[in-house]
Short mmCIF file of C-alpha atoms in Angstrom, two decimals:
data_model
loop_
_atom_site.label_atom_id
_atom_site.label_comp_id
_atom_site.label_asym_id
_atom_site.label_seq_id
_atom_site.Cartn_x
_atom_site.Cartn_y
_atom_site.Cartn_z
CA UNK A 43 -26.13 4.18 55.07
CA UNK A 44 -26.04 5.66 58.53
CA UNK A 45 -22.91 4.39 60.26
CA UNK A 46 -22.36 4.81 63.99
CA UNK A 47 -20.33 3.60 66.95
CA UNK A 48 -21.89 2.62 70.28
CA UNK A 49 -20.80 1.65 73.77
CA UNK A 50 -18.67 3.03 76.58
CA UNK A 51 -16.04 5.69 75.78
CA UNK A 52 -12.93 4.01 74.43
CA UNK A 53 -14.72 0.69 73.89
CA UNK A 54 -17.16 1.59 71.11
CA UNK A 55 -18.31 -1.01 68.61
CA UNK A 56 -19.23 -0.32 64.99
CA UNK A 57 -22.87 -0.28 63.98
CA UNK A 58 -25.42 1.06 61.57
CA UNK A 59 -28.92 2.45 61.73
CA UNK A 60 -31.24 0.39 59.56
CA UNK A 61 -34.19 1.69 57.57
CA UNK A 62 -36.51 1.12 60.53
CA UNK A 63 -34.35 3.18 62.88
CA UNK A 64 -32.94 0.14 64.69
CA UNK A 65 -29.29 0.05 65.71
CA UNK A 66 -27.49 -2.98 64.30
CA UNK A 67 -24.15 -4.37 65.47
CA UNK A 68 -21.47 -4.46 62.75
CA UNK A 69 -18.85 -5.95 65.07
CA UNK A 70 -19.01 -9.31 63.31
CA UNK A 71 -18.30 -7.67 59.96
CA UNK A 72 -15.70 -4.97 60.68
CA UNK A 73 -13.51 -4.13 63.67
CA UNK A 74 -14.32 -0.40 63.66
CA UNK A 75 -15.31 2.54 61.48
CA UNK A 76 -11.99 3.99 60.42
CA UNK A 77 -9.87 4.68 57.37
CA UNK A 78 -10.31 1.29 55.66
CA UNK A 79 -14.05 1.21 56.24
CA UNK A 80 -14.54 4.70 54.83
CA UNK A 81 -12.92 4.02 51.47
CA UNK A 82 -15.19 3.45 48.49
CA UNK A 83 -14.27 -0.23 48.59
CA UNK A 84 -15.04 -0.50 52.31
CA UNK A 85 -18.38 1.26 52.00
CA UNK A 86 -19.38 -0.86 49.03
CA UNK A 87 -18.69 -3.97 51.06
CA UNK A 88 -20.93 -2.69 53.87
CA UNK A 89 -23.73 -1.97 51.42
CA UNK A 90 -23.72 -5.63 50.49
CA UNK A 91 -24.42 -6.68 54.08
CA UNK A 92 -27.98 -7.70 54.91
CA UNK A 93 -28.74 -5.35 57.81
CA UNK A 94 -31.65 -7.51 58.96
CA UNK A 95 -29.20 -10.34 59.69
CA UNK A 96 -27.18 -8.25 62.17
CA UNK A 97 -27.80 -8.30 65.93
CA UNK A 98 -30.01 -5.50 67.26
CA UNK A 99 -28.86 -3.10 69.96
CA UNK A 100 -30.95 -1.32 72.59
CA UNK A 101 -31.83 2.18 71.40
CA UNK A 102 -30.78 3.64 74.77
CA UNK A 103 -27.14 2.68 74.25
CA UNK A 104 -24.57 5.47 74.37
CA UNK A 105 -23.52 6.66 70.94
CA UNK A 106 -19.86 7.49 70.44
CA UNK A 107 -18.33 9.58 67.65
CA UNK A 108 -19.11 7.80 64.36
CA UNK A 109 -15.50 7.84 63.16
CA UNK A 110 -12.62 6.21 65.05
CA UNK A 111 -9.00 7.34 65.25
CA UNK A 112 -9.42 10.72 63.56
CA UNK A 113 -5.94 12.04 62.75
CA UNK A 114 -6.86 15.46 61.38
CA UNK A 115 -9.78 17.52 62.69
CA UNK A 116 -9.81 20.52 60.38
CA UNK A 117 -12.18 23.45 60.81
CA UNK A 118 -13.27 26.42 58.74
CA UNK A 119 -14.13 29.73 60.37
CA UNK A 120 -16.36 32.60 59.30
CA UNK A 121 -17.90 30.64 56.42
CA UNK A 122 -21.33 32.27 56.67
CA UNK A 123 -21.64 35.98 55.89
CA UNK A 124 -24.14 36.64 58.68
CA UNK A 125 -21.84 34.99 61.23
CA UNK A 126 -18.88 37.12 60.16
CA UNK A 127 -21.02 40.25 60.47
CA UNK A 128 -22.36 39.36 63.93
CA UNK A 129 -18.81 38.88 65.25
CA UNK A 130 -17.57 42.15 63.68
CA UNK A 131 -15.13 40.24 61.50
CA UNK A 132 -14.33 41.02 57.85
CA UNK A 133 -15.86 38.59 55.37
CA UNK A 134 -12.91 36.39 54.32
CA UNK A 135 -11.57 36.45 50.78
CA UNK A 136 -10.18 32.94 51.28
CA UNK A 137 -11.29 30.23 53.71
CA UNK A 138 -10.12 30.66 57.30
CA UNK A 139 -8.64 27.26 58.18
CA UNK A 140 -7.64 26.09 61.65
CA UNK A 141 -7.42 22.85 63.61
CA UNK A 142 -9.24 21.30 66.52
CA UNK A 143 -7.30 18.72 68.52
CA UNK A 144 -8.68 15.23 67.73
CA UNK A 145 -8.64 14.57 71.48
CA UNK A 146 -11.64 16.91 71.82
CA UNK A 147 -13.90 14.52 69.87
CA UNK A 148 -16.74 12.93 71.86
CA UNK A 149 -20.13 11.38 71.20
CA UNK A 150 -23.18 13.42 70.19
CA UNK A 151 -24.86 13.30 73.59
CA UNK A 152 -21.84 13.37 75.88
CA UNK A 153 -21.48 16.23 78.37
CA UNK A 154 -19.65 19.39 77.33
CA UNK A 155 -16.96 19.86 79.97
CA UNK A 156 -16.53 23.53 80.84
CA UNK A 157 -12.91 24.36 81.77
CA UNK A 158 -12.64 25.82 85.28
CA UNK A 159 -11.13 29.06 83.90
CA UNK A 160 -13.71 29.44 81.15
CA UNK A 161 -15.69 32.68 81.02
CA UNK A 162 -16.85 32.75 77.38
CA UNK A 163 -18.04 29.25 76.44
CA UNK A 164 -19.94 29.38 73.16
CA UNK A 165 -21.88 27.13 70.79
CA UNK A 166 -21.59 26.56 67.02
CA UNK A 167 -23.78 24.15 65.04
CA UNK A 168 -22.00 22.89 61.93
CA UNK A 169 -22.05 20.25 59.21
CA UNK A 170 -18.81 18.31 58.85
CA UNK A 171 -17.54 16.18 55.99
CA UNK A 172 -15.53 12.98 56.43
CA UNK A 173 -12.87 12.11 53.87
CA UNK A 174 -12.90 8.58 52.44
CA UNK A 175 -10.02 8.63 49.94
CA UNK A 176 -6.51 10.11 50.02
CA UNK A 177 -6.39 13.46 48.23
CA UNK A 178 -3.77 16.10 47.53
CA UNK A 179 -4.05 19.13 45.23
CA UNK A 180 -7.52 18.04 44.25
CA UNK A 181 -9.45 19.88 41.53
CA UNK A 182 -12.70 21.45 42.71
CA UNK A 183 -14.77 19.43 40.25
CA UNK A 184 -13.37 16.21 41.75
CA UNK A 185 -13.61 17.21 45.40
CA UNK A 186 -16.89 15.55 46.35
CA UNK A 187 -15.66 12.22 44.95
CA UNK A 188 -13.43 11.74 48.02
CA UNK A 189 -16.24 12.30 50.53
CA UNK A 190 -17.28 9.28 52.60
CA UNK A 191 -20.15 11.10 54.26
CA UNK A 192 -21.49 13.97 56.33
CA UNK A 193 -22.33 14.45 60.00
CA UNK A 194 -23.34 17.01 62.60
CA UNK A 195 -20.53 18.74 64.48
CA UNK A 196 -20.78 20.96 67.53
CA UNK A 197 -17.75 23.26 67.32
CA UNK A 198 -17.72 24.19 71.00
CA UNK A 199 -15.60 27.32 71.45
CA UNK A 200 -14.09 29.16 74.42
CA UNK A 201 -13.94 32.71 73.05
CA UNK A 202 -11.54 34.15 75.62
CA UNK A 203 -9.04 31.37 74.88
CA UNK A 204 -9.65 31.77 71.15
CA UNK A 205 -9.55 35.56 70.83
CA UNK A 206 -7.83 37.06 73.86
CA UNK A 207 -5.00 34.64 74.64
CA UNK A 208 -2.55 35.75 71.92
CA UNK A 209 -2.45 32.71 69.70
CA UNK A 210 -4.09 30.52 67.13
CA UNK A 211 -7.79 29.65 67.35
CA UNK A 212 -6.90 26.06 68.26
CA UNK A 213 -6.49 27.28 71.86
CA UNK A 214 -10.20 27.94 72.20
CA UNK A 215 -11.38 24.99 70.14
CA UNK A 216 -9.66 21.93 71.56
CA UNK A 217 -10.48 21.29 75.20
CA UNK A 218 -11.75 17.76 75.92
CA UNK A 219 -15.42 17.45 74.78
CA UNK A 220 -15.25 20.48 72.45
CA UNK A 221 -15.95 18.32 69.38
CA UNK A 222 -19.17 16.31 69.63
CA UNK A 223 -19.73 14.39 66.37
CA UNK A 224 -22.72 12.41 65.17
CA UNK A 225 -25.11 10.81 65.98
CA UNK A 226 -24.15 8.98 62.79
CA UNK A 227 -22.17 9.36 59.62
CA UNK A 228 -24.55 9.60 56.66
CA UNK A 229 -22.81 8.29 53.55
CA UNK A 230 -22.51 10.67 50.62
CA UNK A 231 -24.96 8.74 48.44
CA UNK A 232 -27.74 9.65 50.89
CA UNK A 233 -26.91 13.39 50.74
CA UNK A 234 -27.42 14.28 47.07
CA UNK A 235 -27.03 18.02 47.70
CA UNK A 236 -24.94 18.93 50.75
CA UNK A 237 -25.60 22.62 49.98
CA UNK A 238 -29.26 22.29 50.97
CA UNK A 239 -28.99 21.12 54.58
CA UNK A 240 -30.79 23.06 57.31
CA UNK A 241 -28.99 23.59 60.65
CA UNK A 242 -30.41 24.58 64.02
CA UNK A 243 -29.35 24.90 67.65
CA UNK A 244 -31.20 25.62 70.88
CA UNK A 245 -29.98 26.46 74.39
CA UNK A 246 -32.37 25.44 77.17
CA UNK A 247 -35.10 25.16 74.55
CA UNK A 248 -34.59 28.67 73.11
CA UNK A 249 -33.72 28.80 69.41
CA UNK A 250 -30.29 30.36 68.91
CA UNK A 251 -29.23 29.27 65.44
CA UNK A 252 -31.21 28.51 62.30
CA UNK A 253 -29.49 28.42 58.94
CA UNK A 254 -28.71 26.49 55.81
CA UNK A 255 -25.57 25.24 54.10
CA UNK A 256 -26.96 27.03 51.02
CA UNK A 257 -25.60 30.21 52.62
CA UNK A 258 -22.01 29.03 53.02
CA UNK A 259 -19.51 31.48 51.53
CA UNK A 260 -17.27 28.64 50.37
CA UNK A 261 -19.19 25.44 49.48
CA UNK A 262 -18.07 21.92 50.36
CA UNK A 263 -16.35 21.14 47.07
CA UNK A 264 -14.40 24.42 47.17
CA UNK A 265 -13.30 23.87 50.78
CA UNK A 266 -12.09 20.32 50.17
CA UNK A 267 -10.16 21.34 47.06
CA UNK A 268 -8.75 24.44 48.79
CA UNK A 269 -7.55 22.61 51.89
CA UNK A 270 -5.99 19.87 49.75
CA UNK A 271 -3.71 22.47 48.19
CA UNK A 272 -1.93 22.83 51.54
CA UNK A 273 -2.04 19.33 53.03
CA UNK A 274 -2.67 15.74 52.05
CA UNK A 275 -6.14 14.69 53.14
CA UNK A 276 -6.44 11.14 54.44
CA UNK A 277 -9.34 8.72 54.96
CA UNK A 278 -11.01 9.48 58.26
CA UNK A 279 -10.09 13.17 58.29
CA UNK A 280 -12.93 15.39 59.48
CA UNK A 281 -13.51 18.87 58.05
CA UNK A 282 -16.13 20.96 59.83
CA UNK A 283 -17.34 23.78 57.65
CA UNK A 284 -18.45 26.77 59.72
CA UNK A 285 -21.53 27.97 61.56
CA UNK A 286 -24.43 30.30 60.71
CA UNK A 287 -25.34 33.35 62.75
CA UNK A 288 -26.70 33.14 66.27
CA UNK A 289 -23.65 32.37 68.42
CA UNK A 290 -23.44 33.72 71.95
CA UNK A 291 -20.59 36.07 71.08
CA UNK A 292 -22.82 37.83 68.55
CA UNK A 293 -25.68 38.53 70.96
CA UNK A 294 -26.06 42.00 72.43
CA UNK A 295 -24.93 41.74 75.14
CA UNK A 296 -23.00 38.51 74.57
CA UNK A 297 -24.40 35.41 76.28
CA UNK A 298 -22.30 32.36 77.08
CA UNK A 299 -22.94 28.83 78.30
CA UNK A 300 -23.09 28.05 82.01
CA UNK A 301 -23.04 24.77 83.96
CA UNK A 302 -26.41 23.05 83.69
CA UNK A 303 -27.29 24.52 80.30
CA UNK A 304 -28.63 22.04 77.74
CA UNK A 305 -27.67 22.46 74.10
CA UNK A 306 -29.52 20.66 71.32
CA UNK A 307 -28.57 20.89 67.67
CA UNK A 308 -29.00 19.10 64.39
CA UNK A 309 -29.15 19.18 60.62
CA UNK A 310 -31.63 17.83 58.11
CA UNK A 311 -30.82 14.27 57.00
CA UNK A 312 -27.99 14.07 59.56
CA UNK A 313 -29.71 13.70 62.94
CA UNK A 314 -29.46 15.62 66.21
CA UNK A 315 -27.29 16.00 69.30
CA UNK A 316 -27.97 16.88 72.95
CA UNK A 317 -25.39 17.94 75.52
CA UNK A 318 -25.43 19.22 79.07
CA UNK A 319 -22.74 21.67 80.15
CA UNK A 320 -20.84 20.40 83.20
CA UNK A 321 -18.03 22.21 85.02
CA UNK A 322 -14.89 20.13 84.63
CA UNK A 323 -13.37 19.25 87.99
#
């Protein structure tokens, strides 16, 4: 299934994308796409629904983030060797784990709001995983069993805040709009091999990133198991898993986003996003 949320910010309704690419309204079946919906029981119930019986929604409707009320937005840095090399950073021996504030989450086509003091606004195309079952100290061989699905994540990053402001990476990763998710959550049964997804990103039509999850240093099952050794994972948690090479910081000389720039990105099986950079007032 491809689950989504549509409507004005803060008033999104749950929906799904049917096999014909039509948006269907799930509001008469569930109240939202959150922790209960994402459990194996919740997803099985949704699979039993006849999509053709649901009301259709205009394809031009705004899409919101596919998951509501995210409590933990966990991120992994430097998870592609070529990205670590381009940023002159040692290849990690263990996953680099940090957080993004859940308040930065927006829809896949919402504007990226550039902070007024930003000088190094950067892009990062990523594949994120959404947790569907509670998990703590999970064995690696069991890790994928708690996955509800996968989605595209744009890990927007302000490099000066992240690197030069004497603190944790969360500083440069959490401004409002720095976490576009979607366009939809693709349930795990439709992604038989998450380690074979192609990623791409363009800025103003120019290709900047092209990679594959096959080149991740730490694969999905390892990351989920690893992170669960340090914290209890809960249904609805989002883990975004790193970006391939091609970020602005790695260009020579570095190139960063400016107001008016248009960023498009996507991943095979998971859909695409489009954002315009707007200076936040």
